[in-house]
Amino acid sequence: LFFGGGKLDEEMLEKLEEILITSDIGVSTSLKLVDHLRQLLKKGSINTPEQLQEALKTELLDILSQVAKPMSVGDHQGLGTIMLVGVNGTGKTTATGKIAKLFHQDGKKVILAAADTFRAAAIDQLEVWAYRAECPLIKHAHGADPAAVVFDAITASKARQADILLIDTAGRLHTKINLMEELKKIGRVLDREIPEAPRETLLVLDATTGQNAIQQAKLFSESVPLSGIILTKLDGTAKGGIIITLADEMKLPVKLIGVGEGIDDLREFNPDYFVTALFE
Amino acid sequence: NLTNKLDSIFKKLRSKGVLTEDNINESLREVRLALLEADVNFKVVKEFIEKVKVRAVGQEVLKSLTPGQQVIKVVHEELIELLSGGTHAPAPLNPKKDKLNIWMMAGLQGSGKTTAAAKLANLMKKQGYRPMLAAGDIYRPAAIQQLEVLGQKIDVPVFSLGDKVSPVEICKKAKEAAEAKDCNLLILDTAGRLHIDEELMKELQDIREAVSPSETFLVCDAMIGQDAVNVAKQFHESIGTTGLILSKLDGDARGGAILSIRSVTGQPIRFASVGEKIEDLELFLPERMASRILG
Ligand SMILES: Nc1nc2c(ncn2[C@@H]2O[C@H](COP(=O)(O)OP(=O)(O)OP(=O)(O)O)[C@@H](O)[C@H]2O)c(=O)[nH]1
Ligand SMILES: Nc1nc2c(ncn2[C@@H]2O[C@H](COP(=O)(O)OP(=O)(O)OP(=O)(O)O)[C@@H](O)[C@H]2O)c(=O)[nH]1
Ligand SMILES: [Mg+2]
Ligand SMILES: [Mg+2]
């Protein structure tokens, strides 16, 4: 930490710009934030390095708090659905297991749907998580139509009066049109079968991801309306700063964060902790 | 894109007369922004721009009728140099067929190691090798099954001792099994791990010590951002990576992190994984990557 003694000048602003960019906040957002600080400096409303850093933290917190939203599924009457989507390897299946346990230990009846019918041993993997979370799993054979699995899971959820239907989908690159069409089809099944059920569609994003996260969010939201982000692997050294731009430009809130590979390694997103960690 | 931006900068400068070193700086600022947007590490960009500047303020640019294109050309060439190793380009991978070669996979969680292990086995089998895969990930649910399904697809034996035996033991026994079966290539799949997890990094060191792999591939996701430099440095210092595999290049991530990884590990980029199918593995092409990074 270099604050507390440094001269208040362009050099300080450059150092802040470096912190922002190396946190994956992205060039244009970082420049915009630093420019705003430059204006505050000119106005004379900042007089110490501490005030400068505080001003930056305040700006970041403003961006995050404007879009902050808690999970809309979980404390209501009737069935709610949570669908996890995202590119390959970000932690969707693991997050599905973690969320299942979270709601189950809270007394909710949770049903899991294995909608990744493509990848080797994907269903086996979710099966282990369902066992660990003590929740039933709806699955079809490998290679089955994911939309059919979801349809089946909806039927089961209604019949068993489940509180939450948790849908794990296959990893897919947002650039693959046919895979994004497959996702749209799953969305249509939900629209048609349970239009009244509150729905969360969460983009599962790896905290190590760079600027490509923006393309991911844009294209996924064109296929299924996204209600939020799960930011995973924050137990590493990556800062996950891309969520600042996603909040600022796409109004996407982070709802949950993954902090490890165990079933309990899931936390609610806390903007204060997150912004503080950016400067550590 | 970068070409258009530089062209418009130089058009504006040209109208003011002769080009100077200061004018070049403005164009280099644009190059810097483009590289940062492509996820090249902040410090790596700084060093790279310094290198480019030395050439960019030379006659080849200042006297050129198309200075914008000249700057791009210099940047392109320097990128390719960095990516390919230039005159110090490494010898191609050509393991001897008359002995057992052992390759180890390493990297962060979800980077594509298990898939890449199977792809490598498939590629080398087509080149006449007799490969075997070892299921060294005992932690991730159904990781062993995943490798077994892939192995069956390509008819390559998968050695496994289940998930209650240590990965070091599994790799040792896999080596014995490969020798007994007269295989000449053994590929070790390992669990994804954080570069800051001391215990798991030690596990990789122990495997390395036990079976002495001739290649240790760091498998990295093309969409990784600024943290790539920390990850690569730590993996390289802890276990000595000998090559890089960049995965998910079939997406639209610019992949600038590869520059950072290459500059801190100094190791050759061997393969590019370009899809989820088993045949989606190619030799890495520096020229194609340079164009992709510049955007
Ligand atoms: N350190 C850490 N690892 C995680 C976290 N979440 C998931 N992982 C690991 O990341 C890897 C990939 O997780 P998966 O759940 O299989 O990811 P996925 O998105 O379902 O992958 P695909 O279905 O293949 O697209 C596994 O090794 C997980 O254990 C996290 O919060 N921290
Ligand atoms: N589109 C695409 N997907 C890939 C590529 N390589 C791997 N994948 C996918 O990425 C996801 C993760 O791949 P894995 O091989 O399980 O990754 P891993 O590094 O072994 O994961 P862990 O063992 O959990 O650390 C899977 O969905 C793969 O199908 C690639 O080049 N392109
Ligand atoms: Mg999955
Ligand atoms: Mg694996």
PDB file of N, CA and C and ligand atoms in Angstrom, chain B residues 113-114 137 140 143 146 189-192, ligand 4:
ATOM      1  N   LYS B 113      -7.718 -29.319 -18.464  1.00  0.00           N
ATOM      2  CA  LYS B 113      -6.658 -30.328 -18.380  1.00  0.00           C
ATOM      3  C   LYS B 113      -7.111 -31.730 -18.790  1.00  0.00           C
ATOM      4  N   THR B 114      -8.221 -32.186 -18.209  1.00  0.00           N
ATOM      5  CA  THR B 114      -8.680 -33.556 -18.462  1.00  0.00           C
ATOM      6  C   THR B 114      -8.988 -33.744 -19.949  1.00  0.00           C
ATOM      7  N   ASP B 137      -6.673 -37.317 -10.627  1.00  0.00           N
ATOM      8  CA  ASP B 137      -7.530 -36.378  -9.889  1.00  0.00           C
ATOM      9  C   ASP B 137      -8.461 -37.188  -9.005  1.00  0.00           C
ATOM     10  N   ARG B 140     -12.086 -34.159  -7.515  1.00  0.00           N
ATOM     11  CA  ARG B 140     -13.300 -33.678  -8.197  1.00  0.00           C
ATOM     12  C   ARG B 140     -14.272 -34.834  -8.399  1.00  0.00           C
ATOM     13  N   ALA B 143     -14.296 -37.232 -11.636  1.00  0.00           N
ATOM     14  CA  ALA B 143     -13.168 -36.873 -12.511  1.00  0.00           C
ATOM     15  C   ALA B 143     -12.601 -38.130 -13.171  1.00  0.00           C
ATOM     16  N   GLN B 146     -14.833 -39.264 -15.888  1.00  0.00           N
ATOM     17  CA  GLN B 146     -14.698 -38.379 -17.046  1.00  0.00           C
ATOM     18  C   GLN B 146     -13.533 -38.838 -17.929  1.00  0.00           C
ATOM     19  N   ASP B 189      -3.220 -37.011 -15.804  1.00  0.00           N
ATOM     20  CA  ASP B 189      -4.217 -35.974 -15.533  1.00  0.00           C
ATOM     21  C   ASP B 189      -4.142 -35.662 -14.046  1.00  0.00           C
ATOM     22  N   THR B 190      -4.102 -34.374 -13.689  1.00  0.00           N
ATOM     23  CA  THR B 190      -4.046 -34.015 -12.276  1.00  0.00           C
ATOM     24  C   THR B 190      -5.234 -33.115 -11.939  1.00  0.00           C
ATOM     25  N   ALA B 191      -5.514 -32.973 -10.668  1.00  0.00           N
ATOM     26  CA  ALA B 191      -6.634 -32.143 -10.232  1.00  0.00           C
ATOM     27  C   ALA B 191      -6.330 -30.667 -10.453  1.00  0.00           C
ATOM     28  N   GLY B 192      -7.357 -29.886 -10.746  1.00  0.00           N
ATOM     29  CA  GLY B 192      -7.181 -28.441 -10.815  1.00  0.00           C
ATOM     30  C   GLY B 192      -6.812 -27.946  -9.426  1.00  0.00           C
TER      31      GLY B 192
HETATM   32 MG    MG C   4      -9.993 -32.368 -14.763  1.00  0.00          MG
END
